[in-house]
mmCIF file of C-alpha atoms and ligand atoms in Angstrom:
data_model
loop_
_atom_site.group_PDB
_atom_site.id
_atom_site.type_symbol
_atom_site.label_atom_id
_atom_site.label_comp_id
_atom_site.label_asym_id
_atom_site.label_seq_id
_atom_site.Cartn_x
_atom_site.Cartn_y
_atom_site.Cartn_z
ATOM 1 C CA MET A 606 53.952 -43.320 -32.433
ATOM 2 C CA LYS A 607 55.384 -40.034 -33.631
ATOM 3 C CA ILE A 608 58.845 -38.925 -32.507
ATOM 4 C CA PRO A 609 60.081 -35.355 -32.752
ATOM 5 C CA PHE A 610 63.753 -34.985 -33.633
ATOM 6 C CA PHE A 611 65.600 -31.899 -32.425
ATOM 7 C CA ASP A 612 68.628 -30.279 -34.219
ATOM 8 C CA SER A 613 67.936 -32.486 -37.246
ATOM 9 C CA LYS A 614 69.993 -32.097 -40.386
ATOM 10 C CA LYS A 615 69.546 -33.384 -43.939
ATOM 11 C CA TYR A 616 71.791 -36.438 -43.245
ATOM 12 C CA ASP A 617 69.651 -37.321 -40.147
ATOM 13 C CA ILE A 618 66.420 -37.177 -42.197
ATOM 14 C CA ASN A 619 68.074 -39.260 -45.018
ATOM 15 C CA SER A 620 69.249 -41.958 -42.527
ATOM 16 C CA PHE A 621 66.056 -42.071 -40.420
ATOM 17 C CA GLU A 622 63.410 -41.844 -43.166
ATOM 18 C CA GLN A 623 63.835 -45.451 -44.249
ATOM 19 C CA TYR A 624 62.609 -46.574 -40.739
ATOM 20 C CA LYS A 625 59.288 -44.685 -41.063
ATOM 21 C CA SER A 626 56.331 -47.158 -40.966
ATOM 22 C CA HIS A 627 52.783 -47.266 -40.080
ATOM 23 C CA SER A 628 53.722 -47.590 -36.400
ATOM 24 C CA VAL A 629 56.534 -45.074 -36.217
ATOM 25 C CA GLU A 630 56.543 -41.609 -37.729
ATOM 26 C CA PHE A 631 59.196 -38.870 -37.338
ATOM 27 C CA LYS A 632 58.825 -35.121 -37.064
ATOM 28 C CA PHE A 633 62.149 -33.325 -37.828
ATOM 29 C CA PHE A 634 62.737 -30.000 -36.125
ATOM 30 C CA GLU A 635 65.821 -28.003 -37.237
ATOM 31 C CA THR A 636 65.868 -26.166 -33.889
ATOM 32 C CA ARG A 637 67.798 -27.580 -30.984
ATOM 33 C CA MET A 638 66.125 -28.688 -27.771
ATOM 34 C CA ASN A 639 66.444 -25.970 -25.075
ATOM 35 C CA HIS A 640 64.271 -24.032 -22.608
ATOM 36 C CA ASP A 641 62.545 -22.081 -25.450
ATOM 37 C CA THR A 642 61.815 -24.997 -27.774
ATOM 38 C CA VAL A 643 61.020 -27.875 -25.363
ATOM 39 C CA SER A 644 57.287 -26.996 -25.784
ATOM 40 C CA LEU A 645 57.552 -28.530 -29.278
ATOM 41 C CA ALA A 646 57.702 -31.851 -27.443
ATOM 42 C CA ASN A 647 54.203 -31.375 -26.014
ATOM 43 C CA GLY A 648 51.915 -34.243 -27.158
ATOM 44 C CA TYR A 649 54.667 -36.707 -27.949
ATOM 45 C CA ASP A 650 55.671 -39.972 -26.136
ATOM 46 C CA ALA A 651 59.408 -39.639 -26.827
ATOM 47 C CA VAL A 652 61.985 -37.117 -28.087
ATOM 48 C CA CYS A 653 65.129 -37.667 -30.105
ATOM 49 C CA VAL A 654 68.020 -35.415 -29.377
ATOM 50 C CA PHE A 655 71.722 -34.896 -30.310
ATOM 51 C CA VAL A 656 74.977 -33.760 -28.761
ATOM 52 C CA ASN A 657 74.189 -29.998 -28.442
ATOM 53 C CA ASP A 658 70.645 -30.208 -27.370
ATOM 54 C CA VAL A 659 70.217 -28.935 -23.847
ATOM 55 C CA VAL A 660 68.470 -31.346 -21.574
ATOM 56 C CA ASP A 661 68.864 -29.912 -18.163
ATOM 57 C CA LYS A 662 66.568 -29.854 -15.147
ATOM 58 C CA PRO A 663 63.972 -27.339 -16.424
ATOM 59 C CA VAL A 664 63.845 -29.192 -19.806
ATOM 60 C CA ILE A 665 63.413 -32.574 -18.016
ATOM 61 C CA ASP A 666 60.666 -31.101 -15.833
ATOM 62 C CA ALA A 667 58.849 -29.728 -18.921
ATOM 63 C CA LEU A 668 59.212 -33.071 -20.748
ATOM 64 C CA CYS A 669 57.686 -34.919 -17.704
ATOM 65 C CA GLU A 670 54.865 -32.430 -17.519
ATOM 66 C CA TYR A 671 54.077 -32.987 -21.219
ATOM 67 C CA GLY A 672 53.977 -36.768 -20.610
ATOM 68 C CA VAL A 673 57.101 -37.567 -22.537
ATOM 69 C CA LYS A 674 58.453 -40.974 -21.341
ATOM 70 C CA LEU A 675 61.670 -41.386 -23.282
ATOM 71 C CA ILE A 676 64.631 -39.270 -24.252
ATOM 72 C CA ALA A 677 66.480 -41.091 -27.125
ATOM 73 C CA LEU A 678 69.881 -39.692 -27.705
ATOM 74 C CA ARG A 679 71.170 -40.436 -31.192
ATOM 75 C CA CYS A 680 74.727 -40.229 -30.093
ATOM 76 C CA ALA A 681 77.084 -41.992 -27.566
ATOM 77 C CA GLY A 682 77.939 -39.077 -25.156
ATOM 78 C CA PHE A 683 75.357 -37.971 -22.752
ATOM 79 C CA ASN A 684 76.994 -35.054 -20.932
ATOM 80 C CA ASN A 685 74.313 -32.673 -22.330
ATOM 81 C CA VAL A 686 71.606 -34.580 -20.328
ATOM 82 C CA ASP A 687 71.196 -34.272 -16.623
ATOM 83 C CA ILE A 688 71.088 -37.973 -16.083
ATOM 84 C CA LYS A 689 71.015 -37.825 -12.218
ATOM 85 C CA TYR A 690 67.986 -35.647 -12.357
ATOM 86 C CA ALA A 691 66.280 -37.669 -15.019
ATOM 87 C CA GLU A 692 66.539 -40.843 -12.914
ATOM 88 C CA GLY A 693 63.135 -42.180 -11.910
ATOM 89 C CA LYS A 694 61.409 -39.388 -13.910
ATOM 90 C CA ILE A 695 62.070 -40.183 -17.582
ATOM 91 C CA THR A 696 64.168 -42.821 -19.344
ATOM 92 C CA VAL A 697 67.287 -41.827 -21.299
ATOM 93 C CA VAL A 698 68.672 -44.211 -23.952
ATOM 94 C CA ARG A 699 71.661 -43.684 -26.227
ATOM 95 C CA VAL A 700 73.582 -45.252 -29.006
ATOM 96 C CA PRO A 701 76.650 -46.553 -27.065
ATOM 97 C CA ALA A 702 78.643 -47.559 -30.255
ATOM 98 C CA TYR A 703 77.873 -46.751 -33.845
ATOM 99 C CA SER A 704 81.203 -46.648 -35.493
ATOM 100 C CA PRO A 705 84.162 -46.190 -33.166
ATOM 101 C CA TYR A 706 86.269 -46.545 -36.459
ATOM 102 C CA ALA A 707 84.746 -43.330 -37.767
ATOM 103 C CA VAL A 708 85.984 -41.297 -34.800
ATOM 104 C CA ALA A 709 89.360 -42.972 -34.519
ATOM 105 C CA GLU A 710 89.925 -42.590 -38.231
ATOM 106 C CA HIS A 711 89.002 -38.880 -38.101
ATOM 107 C CA ALA A 712 91.402 -38.323 -35.214
ATOM 108 C CA ILE A 713 94.091 -39.878 -37.363
ATOM 109 C CA ALA A 714 92.942 -37.836 -40.421
ATOM 110 C CA LEU A 715 93.338 -34.610 -38.356
ATOM 111 C CA LEU A 716 96.751 -35.679 -37.056
ATOM 112 C CA LEU A 717 98.075 -36.634 -40.526
ATOM 113 C CA THR A 718 96.687 -33.417 -41.999
ATOM 114 C CA HIS A 719 98.420 -31.455 -39.376
ATOM 115 C CA VAL A 720 101.795 -33.116 -39.540
ATOM 116 C CA ARG A 721 101.977 -33.205 -43.308
ATOM 117 C CA ASN A 722 100.160 -29.973 -44.087
ATOM 118 C CA THR A 723 97.925 -31.552 -46.721
ATOM 119 C CA HIS A 724 95.271 -28.941 -46.080
ATOM 120 C CA LYS A 725 97.640 -26.166 -46.987
ATOM 121 C CA ALA A 726 99.076 -28.105 -50.019
ATOM 122 C CA TYR A 727 95.548 -28.650 -51.275
ATOM 123 C CA ILE A 728 94.771 -24.900 -51.210
ATOM 124 C CA ARG A 729 98.072 -24.070 -52.770
ATOM 125 C CA THR A 730 97.949 -26.437 -55.669
ATOM 126 C CA LYS A 731 94.422 -25.359 -56.469
ATOM 127 C CA SER A 732 95.826 -21.916 -57.235
ATOM 128 C CA TYR A 733 98.750 -23.266 -59.215
ATOM 129 C CA ASN A 734 101.158 -22.655 -56.324
ATOM 130 C CA PHE A 735 103.544 -25.672 -56.203
ATOM 131 C CA SER A 736 105.968 -24.187 -53.588
ATOM 132 C CA LEU A 737 106.950 -26.533 -50.783
ATOM 133 C CA ILE A 738 108.083 -23.643 -48.531
ATOM 134 C CA GLY A 739 106.513 -23.984 -45.085
ATOM 135 C CA LEU A 740 105.095 -27.418 -45.743
ATOM 136 C CA CYS A 741 107.750 -29.447 -43.970
ATOM 137 C CA GLY A 742 106.150 -32.043 -41.636
ATOM 138 C CA PHE A 743 107.532 -34.804 -39.445
ATOM 139 C CA ASP A 744 107.385 -38.657 -39.399
ATOM 140 C CA LEU A 745 104.849 -40.228 -37.087
ATOM 141 C CA TYR A 746 107.116 -43.340 -37.080
ATOM 142 C CA ASN A 747 108.827 -43.785 -33.734
ATOM 143 C CA LYS A 748 106.886 -40.894 -32.067
ATOM 144 C CA THR A 749 105.203 -41.528 -28.760
ATOM 145 C CA VAL A 750 101.536 -41.012 -28.629
ATOM 146 C CA GLY A 751 99.750 -40.736 -25.349
ATOM 147 C CA VAL A 752 96.122 -42.012 -25.474
ATOM 148 C CA ILE A 753 93.763 -40.888 -22.660
ATOM 149 C CA GLY A 754 90.738 -43.235 -22.442
ATOM 150 C CA THR A 755 91.181 -46.723 -23.845
ATOM 151 C CA GLY A 756 87.630 -47.585 -24.566
ATOM 152 C CA LYS A 757 86.157 -48.485 -27.979
ATOM 153 C CA ILE A 758 87.559 -45.480 -29.835
ATOM 154 C CA GLY A 759 90.833 -45.165 -27.897
ATOM 155 C CA ARG A 760 91.721 -48.813 -28.711
ATOM 156 C CA ILE A 761 91.069 -48.491 -32.417
ATOM 157 C CA PHE A 762 93.067 -45.237 -32.427
ATOM 158 C CA ILE A 763 95.921 -47.195 -30.732
ATOM 159 C CA ASP A 764 95.826 -50.020 -33.334
ATOM 160 C CA ILE A 765 96.076 -47.438 -36.130
ATOM 161 C CA CYS A 766 98.991 -45.621 -34.468
ATOM 162 C CA ARG A 767 100.839 -48.991 -34.067
ATOM 163 C CA GLY A 768 100.385 -49.423 -37.850
ATOM 164 C CA PHE A 769 102.401 -46.235 -38.270
ATOM 165 C CA GLY A 770 105.153 -47.675 -35.962
ATOM 166 C CA MET A 771 104.444 -45.234 -33.241
ATOM 167 C CA LYS A 772 105.125 -46.075 -29.575
ATOM 168 C CA VAL A 773 101.823 -45.978 -27.630
ATOM 169 C CA ILE A 774 101.406 -45.202 -23.936
ATOM 170 C CA ALA A 775 98.007 -44.794 -22.319
ATOM 171 C CA TYR A 776 96.026 -43.723 -19.342
ATOM 172 C CA ASP A 777 92.556 -44.836 -18.332
ATOM 173 C CA LYS A 778 91.067 -44.234 -14.942
ATOM 174 C CA PHE A 779 89.020 -47.411 -15.258
ATOM 175 C CA ARG A 780 91.278 -49.538 -17.372
ATOM 176 C CA LYS A 781 90.391 -53.130 -17.871
ATOM 177 C CA ALA A 782 92.891 -55.696 -16.775
ATOM 178 C CA ASP A 783 94.645 -56.797 -20.004
ATOM 179 C CA ASP A 784 96.659 -56.543 -22.226
ATOM 180 C CA ASN A 785 98.794 -55.324 -24.777
ATOM 181 C CA ILE A 786 98.684 -51.675 -23.726
ATOM 182 C CA GLU A 787 101.370 -49.894 -21.805
ATOM 183 C CA TYR A 788 99.521 -47.962 -19.193
ATOM 184 C CA THR A 789 101.158 -45.087 -17.269
ATOM 185 C CA THR A 790 100.117 -42.329 -14.989
ATOM 186 C CA LEU A 791 98.523 -39.171 -16.361
ATOM 187 C CA GLU A 792 101.593 -37.185 -15.341
ATOM 188 C CA ASN A 793 103.967 -39.552 -17.204
ATOM 189 C CA LEU A 794 101.739 -39.486 -20.224
ATOM 190 C CA PHE A 795 101.847 -35.701 -20.224
ATOM 191 C CA LYS A 796 105.633 -35.751 -19.786
ATOM 192 C CA ASN A 797 106.448 -38.331 -22.369
ATOM 193 C CA SER A 798 104.128 -37.887 -25.318
ATOM 194 C CA ASP A 799 104.844 -36.217 -28.677
ATOM 195 C CA ILE A 800 101.175 -36.391 -29.420
ATOM 196 C CA ILE A 801 98.257 -36.638 -27.030
ATOM 197 C CA SER A 802 94.896 -37.837 -28.182
ATOM 198 C CA LEU A 803 91.769 -37.550 -25.912
ATOM 199 C CA HIS A 804 89.328 -40.458 -25.991
ATOM 200 C CA CYS A 805 87.619 -40.273 -22.597
ATOM 201 C CA PRO A 806 84.254 -38.941 -21.684
ATOM 202 C CA LEU A 807 83.528 -35.532 -20.271
ATOM 203 C CA THR A 808 82.957 -35.869 -16.538
ATOM 204 C CA GLU A 809 83.700 -33.777 -13.529
ATOM 205 C CA ASP A 810 87.009 -35.639 -13.384
ATOM 206 C CA THR A 811 88.085 -34.886 -16.901
ATOM 207 C CA TYR A 812 86.684 -31.317 -17.243
ATOM 208 C CA HIS A 813 89.627 -29.110 -18.391
ATOM 209 C CA MET A 814 92.104 -31.908 -17.937
ATOM 210 C CA ILE A 815 94.237 -30.110 -20.564
ATOM 211 C CA ASN A 816 95.021 -26.887 -18.631
ATOM 212 C CA GLU A 817 97.908 -24.693 -17.641
ATOM 213 C CA ASN A 818 99.214 -27.193 -15.128
ATOM 214 C CA SER A 819 99.093 -30.270 -17.485
ATOM 215 C CA ILE A 820 100.513 -28.196 -20.363
ATOM 216 C CA ARG A 821 103.410 -27.183 -18.191
ATOM 217 C CA MET A 822 104.318 -30.859 -17.832
ATOM 218 C CA MET A 823 104.146 -31.572 -21.601
ATOM 219 C CA LYS A 824 107.031 -31.932 -24.063
ATOM 220 C CA LYS A 825 107.822 -28.856 -26.168
ATOM 221 C CA GLY A 826 106.020 -29.150 -29.541
ATOM 222 C CA VAL A 827 103.404 -31.635 -28.402
ATOM 223 C CA ILE A 828 100.418 -32.082 -30.688
ATOM 224 C CA ILE A 829 96.975 -32.306 -28.969
ATOM 225 C CA VAL A 830 94.184 -34.123 -30.730
ATOM 226 C CA ASN A 831 90.672 -33.872 -29.324
ATOM 227 C CA THR A 832 87.728 -35.759 -30.958
ATOM 228 C CA SER A 833 86.090 -36.449 -27.569
ATOM 229 C CA ARG A 834 84.511 -33.386 -25.945
ATOM 230 C CA GLY A 835 85.476 -29.729 -26.082
ATOM 231 C CA ALA A 836 85.444 -29.090 -22.339
ATOM 232 C CA LEU A 837 88.246 -31.569 -21.775
ATOM 233 C CA ILE A 838 90.517 -28.666 -22.787
ATOM 234 C CA ASP A 839 90.704 -25.234 -21.270
ATOM 235 C CA ALA A 840 90.820 -23.383 -24.580
ATOM 236 C CA ASP A 841 92.369 -20.202 -23.057
ATOM 237 C CA ASP A 842 95.163 -22.204 -21.575
ATOM 238 C CA LEU A 843 95.623 -24.032 -24.900
ATOM 239 C CA ILE A 844 95.986 -20.698 -26.730
ATOM 240 C CA GLU A 845 98.612 -19.655 -24.177
ATOM 241 C CA GLY A 846 100.421 -22.922 -24.694
ATOM 242 C CA ILE A 847 100.413 -22.424 -28.460
ATOM 243 C CA LYS A 848 101.512 -18.845 -28.186
ATOM 244 C CA SER A 849 104.453 -19.854 -25.933
ATOM 245 C CA LYS A 850 105.332 -22.598 -28.515
ATOM 246 C CA LYS A 851 105.018 -25.308 -25.865
ATOM 247 C CA ILE A 852 102.251 -26.737 -27.888
ATOM 248 C CA GLY A 853 103.135 -27.437 -31.487
ATOM 249 C CA GLY A 854 99.647 -27.915 -32.757
ATOM 250 C CA ALA A 855 96.030 -28.729 -31.890
ATOM 251 C CA CYS A 856 93.632 -30.792 -33.867
ATOM 252 C CA LEU A 857 90.099 -30.133 -32.541
ATOM 253 C CA ASP A 858 86.936 -31.838 -33.700
ATOM 254 C CA VAL A 859 85.189 -30.417 -30.581
ATOM 255 C CA TYR A 860 85.279 -27.149 -28.783
ATOM 256 C CA GLU A 861 83.758 -26.258 -25.375
ATOM 257 C CA GLU A 862 81.509 -23.519 -26.689
ATOM 258 C CA GLU A 863 80.658 -25.355 -29.892
ATOM 259 C CA ALA A 864 76.936 -25.384 -29.395
ATOM 260 C CA ASP A 865 76.581 -21.817 -30.542
ATOM 261 C CA VAL A 866 78.408 -22.252 -33.776
ATOM 262 C CA PHE A 867 79.088 -25.823 -34.889
ATOM 263 C CA TYR A 868 76.862 -27.626 -37.358
ATOM 264 C CA GLU A 869 75.708 -24.187 -38.868
ATOM 265 C CA ASP A 870 76.859 -22.112 -41.720
ATOM 266 C CA ASN A 871 78.063 -18.904 -39.903
ATOM 267 C CA SER A 872 80.183 -17.703 -42.830
ATOM 268 C CA SER A 873 78.356 -14.384 -43.080
ATOM 269 C CA ASP A 874 78.451 -13.577 -39.436
ATOM 270 C CA ILE A 875 81.047 -11.769 -37.286
ATOM 271 C CA ILE A 876 82.569 -14.290 -34.924
ATOM 272 C CA ASP A 877 81.171 -13.529 -31.473
ATOM 273 C CA ASP A 878 83.677 -15.794 -29.660
ATOM 274 C CA ASP A 879 87.126 -14.314 -29.206
ATOM 275 C CA THR A 880 88.649 -17.712 -28.027
ATOM 276 C CA LEU A 881 87.374 -19.490 -31.099
ATOM 277 C CA ALA A 882 88.470 -16.530 -33.339
ATOM 278 C CA ILE A 883 92.072 -16.823 -31.965
ATOM 279 C CA LEU A 884 92.153 -20.579 -32.397
ATOM 280 C CA LEU A 885 90.912 -20.395 -35.990
ATOM 281 C CA SER A 886 93.573 -17.604 -36.737
ATOM 282 C CA MET A 887 96.393 -19.895 -35.648
ATOM 283 C CA PRO A 888 98.176 -21.749 -38.435
ATOM 284 C CA ASN A 889 98.897 -24.804 -36.367
ATOM 285 C CA VAL A 890 95.281 -25.257 -35.112
ATOM 286 C CA LEU A 891 92.970 -27.494 -37.206
ATOM 287 C CA VAL A 892 89.219 -27.293 -36.418
ATOM 288 C CA THR A 893 86.507 -29.563 -37.683
ATOM 289 C CA SER A 894 82.903 -29.115 -36.745
ATOM 290 C CA HIS A 895 82.241 -32.244 -34.540
ATOM 291 C CA GLN A 896 82.203 -34.391 -37.644
ATOM 292 C CA ALA A 897 84.241 -37.333 -36.495
ATOM 293 C CA PHE A 898 81.104 -39.432 -36.331
ATOM 294 C CA LEU A 899 79.948 -38.483 -39.834
ATOM 295 C CA THR A 900 80.359 -41.533 -42.028
ATOM 296 C CA GLU A 901 77.737 -43.521 -43.919
ATOM 297 C CA GLU A 902 78.270 -46.534 -41.709
ATOM 298 C CA ALA A 903 77.943 -44.549 -38.480
ATOM 299 C CA LEU A 904 74.718 -42.759 -39.598
ATOM 300 C CA ALA A 905 73.153 -46.074 -40.597
ATOM 301 C CA ASN A 906 74.027 -47.580 -37.201
ATOM 302 C CA ILE A 907 72.777 -44.560 -35.347
ATOM 303 C CA ALA A 908 69.414 -44.716 -37.126
ATOM 304 C CA GLN A 909 69.065 -48.495 -36.622
ATOM 305 C CA THR A 910 70.031 -48.497 -32.939
ATOM 306 C CA THR A 911 67.976 -45.374 -32.145
ATOM 307 C CA VAL A 912 64.749 -46.959 -33.712
ATOM 308 C CA ASP A 913 65.498 -50.254 -32.001
ATOM 309 C CA ASN A 914 65.929 -48.444 -28.627
ATOM 310 C CA ILE A 915 62.645 -46.671 -29.042
ATOM 311 C CA LYS A 916 60.796 -49.864 -30.039
ATOM 312 C CA GLU A 917 62.358 -51.881 -27.211
ATOM 313 C CA PHE A 918 61.429 -49.253 -24.653
ATOM 314 C CA PHE A 919 57.771 -48.970 -25.699
ATOM 315 C CA ASP A 920 57.415 -52.752 -26.221
ATOM 316 C CA THR A 921 58.992 -53.929 -22.981
ATOM 317 C CA GLY A 922 59.269 -50.829 -20.722
ATOM 318 C CA LYS A 923 63.051 -51.305 -20.612
ATOM 319 C CA CYS A 924 65.994 -50.777 -22.929
ATOM 320 C CA GLU A 925 69.409 -52.368 -22.950
ATOM 321 C CA ASN A 926 70.891 -49.055 -23.969
ATOM 322 C CA GLU A 927 69.452 -47.106 -21.034
ATOM 323 C CA VAL A 928 71.874 -44.593 -19.656
ATOM 324 C CA VAL A 929 72.293 -45.299 -15.943
ATOM 325 C CA ILE A 930 74.964 -43.774 -13.592
HETATM 326 P P1 NAI B 1596 84.100 -45.758 -24.156
HETATM 327 O O1 NAI B 1596 83.108 -45.625 -23.028
HETATM 328 O O2 NAI B 1596 84.099 -46.972 -24.928
HETATM 329 O O3 NAI B 1596 85.450 -45.335 -23.656
HETATM 330 C C1 NAI B 1596 85.838 -44.241 -22.875
HETATM 331 C C2 NAI B 1596 87.002 -44.686 -21.940
HETATM 332 O O4 NAI B 1596 87.319 -43.553 -21.203
HETATM 333 C C3 NAI B 1596 86.781 -45.827 -21.002
HETATM 334 O O5 NAI B 1596 87.739 -46.846 -21.140
HETATM 335 C C4 NAI B 1596 86.760 -45.217 -19.666
HETATM 336 O O6 NAI B 1596 87.202 -46.098 -18.706
HETATM 337 C C5 NAI B 1596 87.687 -44.081 -19.900
HETATM 338 N N1 NAI B 1596 87.601 -43.070 -18.879
HETATM 339 C C6 NAI B 1596 86.532 -42.665 -18.111
HETATM 340 N N2 NAI B 1596 86.831 -41.648 -17.247
HETATM 341 C C7 NAI B 1596 88.167 -41.397 -17.450
HETATM 342 C C8 NAI B 1596 89.054 -40.536 -16.795
HETATM 343 N N3 NAI B 1596 88.720 -39.792 -15.798
HETATM 344 N N4 NAI B 1596 90.303 -40.516 -17.253
HETATM 345 C C9 NAI B 1596 90.711 -41.401 -18.254
HETATM 346 N N5 NAI B 1596 89.909 -42.252 -18.893
HETATM 347 C C10 NAI B 1596 88.658 -42.271 -18.499
HETATM 348 O O7 NAI B 1596 83.651 -44.505 -25.127
HETATM 349 P P2 NAI B 1596 84.042 -44.314 -26.720
HETATM 350 O O8 NAI B 1596 83.015 -44.889 -27.473
HETATM 351 O O9 NAI B 1596 85.444 -44.782 -26.883
HETATM 352 O O10 NAI B 1596 84.015 -42.746 -26.835
HETATM 353 C C11 NAI B 1596 84.871 -41.882 -26.214
HETATM 354 C C12 NAI B 1596 84.401 -40.463 -26.263
HETATM 355 O O11 NAI B 1596 84.401 -40.049 -27.673
HETATM 356 C C13 NAI B 1596 82.881 -40.304 -25.900
HETATM 357 O O12 NAI B 1596 82.795 -40.101 -24.521
HETATM 358 C C14 NAI B 1596 82.501 -39.046 -26.671
HETATM 359 O O13 NAI B 1596 82.720 -37.947 -25.812
HETATM 360 C C15 NAI B 1596 83.463 -39.005 -27.841
HETATM 361 N N6 NAI B 1596 82.795 -39.215 -29.099
HETATM 362 C C16 NAI B 1596 83.005 -38.178 -30.020
HETATM 363 C C17 NAI B 1596 82.413 -38.246 -31.286
HETATM 364 C C18 NAI B 1596 82.708 -37.247 -32.333
HETATM 365 O O14 NAI B 1596 81.908 -37.246 -33.352
HETATM 366 N N7 NAI B 1596 83.632 -36.368 -32.200
HETATM 367 C C19 NAI B 1596 81.538 -39.406 -31.614
HETATM 368 C C20 NAI B 1596 81.406 -40.412 -30.626
HETATM 369 C C21 NAI B 1596 82.040 -40.249 -29.331
#
């Protein structure tokens, strides 16, 4: 069996190559899966895609026409695949958890960087500037953090925040009966949080949940952390919130229009996205390029589970990690 990988990077090749055997071979394409590139899948039984590959109706139709039986996502989120349309036509599998610690820890890394200005200090001291002017931060201890989505990542994030002595409140539309977590309404969370961290999936329900209305309810100076999906935030409303100083800072690992720029070196290009350009120009906005998942442990788990998913599907016709809605 030969599996084409779309949007493959050096770190994908390194982590997957070890699973190459006489029965499974990989073909790594740098290009993303989209309408123009889907023809590369012709002749294969399965395809392996990532977060910014476009797997919409026309792409699914083309894959079915080529006889592709399986779409193996090497990630947890599946909002880039039209799952409803795929149902009954082609099987979609994913890696439901590879290292929730990686993402939760990255959210904390962004938050700490933001509140203690370590990114600015790093640049300063490299050029022998040891001034502290403008680097004053604030304690996380005793601050209230509002966590939206208390699944695998949200819960680990909560545990870490508790370690800092923060007060945690949470909202989850489908919360499990437990526990140790103080749940509240979304409105109360917006009103009472010093920091808001997003850990829910992107759905019709959560699309642009951070918008003009929700920002209006928030505390002045609130910090927003998003390691989940870019479209949870209306970026134009976020910018207005920052300009009016209602929002004190944004830590963004994801961005709604990231597909055109993230994961690539665009440093010689003129930025063709005014919203992103404004965000990047703001001193209290920290952007990373959807890298929260990027740890050695997570990459190893992604490779192992993806290969297991593919084998399970072709051996048994089913897969435990099939995406069903
Ligand atoms: P999970 O499925 O374990 O948890 C998601 C939680 O969100 C669940 O408890 C669910 O009930 C809740 N939820 C669903 N709809 C909601 C709504 N309308 N309002 C509030 N809560 C809602 O997922 P996990 O593993 O914790 O991942 C969370 C998200 O993190 C993923 O959906 C994905 O978008 C993102 N992610 C980002 C990565 C990165 O590299 N930046 C890597 C992996 C995941």
